[in-house]
Short mmCIF file of C-alpha atoms in Angstrom, two decimals:
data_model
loop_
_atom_site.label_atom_id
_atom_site.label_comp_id
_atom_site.label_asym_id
_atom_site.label_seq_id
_atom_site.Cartn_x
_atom_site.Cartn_y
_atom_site.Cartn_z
CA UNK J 181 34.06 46.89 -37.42
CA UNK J 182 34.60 47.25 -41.45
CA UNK J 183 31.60 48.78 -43.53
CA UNK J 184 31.61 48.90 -46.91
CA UNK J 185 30.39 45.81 -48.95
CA UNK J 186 30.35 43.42 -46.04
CA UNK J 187 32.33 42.31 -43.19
CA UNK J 188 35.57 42.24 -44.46
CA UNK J 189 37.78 40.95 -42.95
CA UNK J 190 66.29 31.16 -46.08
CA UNK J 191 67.22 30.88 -48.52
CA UNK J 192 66.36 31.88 -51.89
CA UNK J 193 65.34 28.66 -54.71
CA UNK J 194 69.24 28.00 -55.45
CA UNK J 195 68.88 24.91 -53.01
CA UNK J 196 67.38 23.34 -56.08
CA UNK J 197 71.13 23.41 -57.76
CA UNK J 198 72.04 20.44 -55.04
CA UNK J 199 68.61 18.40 -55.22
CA UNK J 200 68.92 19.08 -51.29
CA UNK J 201 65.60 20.70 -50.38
CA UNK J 202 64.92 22.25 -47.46
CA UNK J 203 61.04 21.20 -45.53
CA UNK J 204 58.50 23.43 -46.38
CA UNK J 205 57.12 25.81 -43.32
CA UNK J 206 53.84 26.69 -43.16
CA UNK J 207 54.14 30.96 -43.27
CA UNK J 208 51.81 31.83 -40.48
CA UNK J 209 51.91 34.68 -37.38
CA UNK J 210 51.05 33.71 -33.90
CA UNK J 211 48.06 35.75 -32.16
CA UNK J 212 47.90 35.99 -28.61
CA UNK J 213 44.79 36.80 -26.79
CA UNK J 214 43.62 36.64 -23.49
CA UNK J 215 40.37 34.51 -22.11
CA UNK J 216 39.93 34.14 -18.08
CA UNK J 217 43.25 35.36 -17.16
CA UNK J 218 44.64 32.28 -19.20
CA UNK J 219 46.68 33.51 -22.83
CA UNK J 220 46.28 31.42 -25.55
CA UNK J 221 48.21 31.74 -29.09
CA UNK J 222 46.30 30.97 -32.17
CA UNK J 223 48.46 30.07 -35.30
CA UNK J 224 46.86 31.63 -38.44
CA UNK J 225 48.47 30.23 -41.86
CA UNK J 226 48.20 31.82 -44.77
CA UNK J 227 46.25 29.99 -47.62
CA UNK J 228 46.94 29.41 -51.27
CA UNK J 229 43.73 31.89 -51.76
CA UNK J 230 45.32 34.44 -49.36
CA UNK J 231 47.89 34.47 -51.44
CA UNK J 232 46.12 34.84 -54.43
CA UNK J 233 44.47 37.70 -52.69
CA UNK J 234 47.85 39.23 -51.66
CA UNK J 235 49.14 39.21 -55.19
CA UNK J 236 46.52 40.89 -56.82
CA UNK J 237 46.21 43.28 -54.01
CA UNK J 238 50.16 43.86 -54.50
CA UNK J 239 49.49 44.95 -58.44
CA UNK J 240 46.80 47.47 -57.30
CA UNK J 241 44.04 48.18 -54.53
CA UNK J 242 40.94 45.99 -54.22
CA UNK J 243 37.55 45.90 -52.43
CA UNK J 244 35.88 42.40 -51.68
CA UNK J 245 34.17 43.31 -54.40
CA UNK J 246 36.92 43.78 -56.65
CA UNK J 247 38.84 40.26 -56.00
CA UNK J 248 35.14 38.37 -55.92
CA UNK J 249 34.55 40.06 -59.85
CA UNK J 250 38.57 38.99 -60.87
CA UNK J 251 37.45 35.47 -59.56
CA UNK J 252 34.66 35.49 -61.89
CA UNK J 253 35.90 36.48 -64.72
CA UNK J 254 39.58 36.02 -65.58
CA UNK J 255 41.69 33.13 -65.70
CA UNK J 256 41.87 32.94 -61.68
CA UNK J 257 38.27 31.50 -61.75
CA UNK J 258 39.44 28.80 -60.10
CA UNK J 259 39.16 30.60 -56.73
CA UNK J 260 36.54 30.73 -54.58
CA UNK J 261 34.30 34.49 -56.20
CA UNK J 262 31.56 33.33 -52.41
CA UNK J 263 31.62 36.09 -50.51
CA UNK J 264 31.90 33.04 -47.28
CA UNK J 265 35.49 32.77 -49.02
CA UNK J 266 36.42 36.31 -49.92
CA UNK J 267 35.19 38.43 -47.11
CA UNK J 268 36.94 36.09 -44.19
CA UNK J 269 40.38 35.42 -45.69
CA UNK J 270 40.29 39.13 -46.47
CA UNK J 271 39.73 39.40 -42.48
CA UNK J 272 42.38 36.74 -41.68
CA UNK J 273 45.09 38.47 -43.41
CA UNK J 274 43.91 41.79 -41.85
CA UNK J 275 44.65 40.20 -38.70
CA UNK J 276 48.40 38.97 -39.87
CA UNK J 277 49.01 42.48 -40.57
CA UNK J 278 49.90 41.74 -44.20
CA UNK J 279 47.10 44.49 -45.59
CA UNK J 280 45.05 47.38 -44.47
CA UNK J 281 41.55 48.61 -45.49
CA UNK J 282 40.34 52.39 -45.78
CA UNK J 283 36.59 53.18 -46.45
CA UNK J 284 36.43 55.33 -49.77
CA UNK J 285 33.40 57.00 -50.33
CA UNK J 286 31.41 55.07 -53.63
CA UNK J 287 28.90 56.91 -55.99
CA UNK J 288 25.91 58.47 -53.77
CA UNK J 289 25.93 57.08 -50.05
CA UNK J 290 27.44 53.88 -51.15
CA UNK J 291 30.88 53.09 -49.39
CA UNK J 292 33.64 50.21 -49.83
CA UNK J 293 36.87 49.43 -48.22
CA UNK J 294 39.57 49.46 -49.97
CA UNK J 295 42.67 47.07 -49.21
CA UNK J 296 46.23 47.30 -50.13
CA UNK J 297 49.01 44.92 -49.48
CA UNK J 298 51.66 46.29 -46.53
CA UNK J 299 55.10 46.38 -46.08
CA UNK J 300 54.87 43.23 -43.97
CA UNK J 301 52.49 41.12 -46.38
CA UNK J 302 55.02 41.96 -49.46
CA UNK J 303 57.53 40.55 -47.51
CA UNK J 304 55.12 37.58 -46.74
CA UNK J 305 54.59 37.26 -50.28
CA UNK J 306 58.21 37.46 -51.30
CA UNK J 307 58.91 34.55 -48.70
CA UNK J 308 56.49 32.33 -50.00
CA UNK J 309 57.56 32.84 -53.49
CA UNK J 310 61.26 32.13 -52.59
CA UNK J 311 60.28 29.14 -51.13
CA UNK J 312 62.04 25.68 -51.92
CA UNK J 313 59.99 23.20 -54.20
CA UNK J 314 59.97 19.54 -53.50
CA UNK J 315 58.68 17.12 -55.22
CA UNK J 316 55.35 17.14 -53.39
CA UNK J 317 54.59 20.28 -54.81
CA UNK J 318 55.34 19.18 -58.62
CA UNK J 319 52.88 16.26 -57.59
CA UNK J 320 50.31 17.91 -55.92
CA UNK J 321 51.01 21.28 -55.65
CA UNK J 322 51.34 22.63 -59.58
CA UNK J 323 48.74 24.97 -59.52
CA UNK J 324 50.33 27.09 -56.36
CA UNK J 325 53.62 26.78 -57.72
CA UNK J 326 52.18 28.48 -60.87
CA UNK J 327 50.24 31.22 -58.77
CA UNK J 328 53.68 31.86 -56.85
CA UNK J 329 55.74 32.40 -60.57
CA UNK J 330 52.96 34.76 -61.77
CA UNK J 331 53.72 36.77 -58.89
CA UNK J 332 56.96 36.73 -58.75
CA UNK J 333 58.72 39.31 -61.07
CA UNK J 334 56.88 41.89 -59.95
CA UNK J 335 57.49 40.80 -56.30
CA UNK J 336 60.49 39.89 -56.05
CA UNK J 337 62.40 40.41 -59.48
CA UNK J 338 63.12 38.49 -62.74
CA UNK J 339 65.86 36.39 -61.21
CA UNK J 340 63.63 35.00 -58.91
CA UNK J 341 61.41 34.17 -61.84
CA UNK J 342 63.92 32.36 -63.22
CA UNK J 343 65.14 30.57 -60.03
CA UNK J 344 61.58 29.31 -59.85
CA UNK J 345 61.69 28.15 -63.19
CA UNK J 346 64.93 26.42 -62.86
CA UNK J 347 64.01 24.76 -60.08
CA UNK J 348 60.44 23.29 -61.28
CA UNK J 349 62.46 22.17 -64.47
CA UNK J 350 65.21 20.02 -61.87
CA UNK J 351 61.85 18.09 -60.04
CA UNK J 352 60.30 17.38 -63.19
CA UNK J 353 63.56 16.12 -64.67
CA UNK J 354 62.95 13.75 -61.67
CA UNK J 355 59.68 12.90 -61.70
CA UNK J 356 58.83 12.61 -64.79
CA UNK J 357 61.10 9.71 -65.21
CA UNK J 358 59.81 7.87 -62.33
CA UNK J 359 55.70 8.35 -63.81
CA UNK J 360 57.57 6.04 -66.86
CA UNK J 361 58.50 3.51 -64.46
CA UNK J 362 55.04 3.72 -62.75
CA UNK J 363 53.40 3.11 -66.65
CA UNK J 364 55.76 0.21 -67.22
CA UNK J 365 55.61 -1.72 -64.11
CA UNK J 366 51.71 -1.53 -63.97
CA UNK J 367 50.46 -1.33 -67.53
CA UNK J 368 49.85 -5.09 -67.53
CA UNK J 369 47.23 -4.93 -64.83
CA UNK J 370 45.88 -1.10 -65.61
CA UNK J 371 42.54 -1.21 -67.42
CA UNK J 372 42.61 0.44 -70.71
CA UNK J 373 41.36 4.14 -69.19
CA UNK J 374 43.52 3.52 -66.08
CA UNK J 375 46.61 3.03 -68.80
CA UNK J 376 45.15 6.32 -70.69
CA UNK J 377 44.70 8.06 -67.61
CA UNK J 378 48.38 8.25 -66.62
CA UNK J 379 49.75 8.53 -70.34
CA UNK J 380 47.87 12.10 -69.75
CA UNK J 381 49.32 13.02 -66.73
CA UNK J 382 52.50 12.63 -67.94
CA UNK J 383 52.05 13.82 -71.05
CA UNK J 384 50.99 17.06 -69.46
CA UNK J 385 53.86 17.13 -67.34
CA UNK J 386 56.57 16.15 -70.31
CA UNK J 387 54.41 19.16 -72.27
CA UNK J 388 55.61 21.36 -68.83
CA UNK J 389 59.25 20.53 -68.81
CA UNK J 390 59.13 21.67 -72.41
CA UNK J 391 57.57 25.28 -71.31
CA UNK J 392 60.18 25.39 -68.68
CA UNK J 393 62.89 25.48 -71.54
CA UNK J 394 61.04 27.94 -73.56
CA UNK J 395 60.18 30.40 -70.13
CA UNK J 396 63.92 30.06 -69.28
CA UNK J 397 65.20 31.04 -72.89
CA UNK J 398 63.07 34.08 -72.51
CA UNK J 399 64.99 35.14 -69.26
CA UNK J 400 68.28 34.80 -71.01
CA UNK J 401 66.96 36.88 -73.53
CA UNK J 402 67.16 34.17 -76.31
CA UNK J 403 63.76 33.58 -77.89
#
């Protein structure tokens, strides 16, 4: 029982070099537990807000109430501040192992737990950040890819930054090329917004290749 605020709960990116990807695996831990004699394994996956969690936890310690105020207020607002989001994925991870809570002892009888990131959830962390891209997750995925390269210096070290980097520039040097043939093989039929619509989308991701040049001169110490 957790007091406190509330109930609280293989290879590294150079795959990209050969376009030959390997299939992303959901990072998860298997539970068993026992119900009338019969055991049963539950499969717990880590979420994209988990892992948000885990990285900010990995910079310093953080209550519920800490991570719920850094969703509010910084540029992570994107994430979930509800406690019905923080509070449970805080207890999910607490199950995986991959952080531990101590009560600390607030101003007058308040209390809060306090959670830091373990041994096992940096490794977690540094496994999901190593992680292959594919092309799914320039499509689709952009905003976790993002969340893993803000976290990954610190986690893992500067060439993995740059390995991340690297690799998002080699799928958008594929995709974007293929959003062109999209535009020209179905302008004649898009409406006018439709047609606008996907000039933004890859204008935003011809805007991103062009970062990926600038964030990988900065690694090799040239801007």
């Amino acid at each position: 029982m957790l007091g406190g605020e509330g109930v609280v709960e293989r290879s590294p990116l150079v795959g990209w070099q050969n376009r030959v990807l390997e299939p992303v695996r959901p990072v998860s831990i298997l539970i068993s537990t026992v119900s009338n004699s019969t055991i049963r394994t539950v499969r717990i996956k880590t979420s994209t807000l988990g892992y948000a969690m885990l990285g900010i936890m990995q910079h310093h310690p953080c209550s519920g109430y800490d991570l719920r105020k850094i969703f509010r207020t910084t540029a992570m607002k994107s994430y979930s501040d509800s406690p019905g989001a923080i509070y449970p994925a805080l207890r999910r991870l607490e199950q995986q192992g991959v952080i531990g809570g101590r009560i600390q002892q607030g101003s007058g009888l308040r209390r809060r737990q306090v959670f830091r990131v373990t041994a096992k959830g940096i490794a977690e962390l540094k496994k999901w950040i190593l992680r292959p891209l594919h092309q799914d997750d320039v499509a689709a995925g952009l905003k976790e890819v993002m969340l893993r390269f803000a976290f990954s210096e610190k986690v893992a070290g500067p060439g993995a930054s740059a390995l991340l980097i690297q690799a998002l520039r080699a799928q958008l040097e594929e995709y974007v090329p293929t959003l062109h043939m999209q535009l020209k093989a179905g302008k004649a039929a898009m409406s006018r917004s439709g047609r606008l619509a996907l000039e933004s989308g890859i204008m935003s991701y011809e805007s991103l290749l062009e970062w990926t040049k600038y964030a990988l001169a900065s690694y090799a110490g040239k801007e």
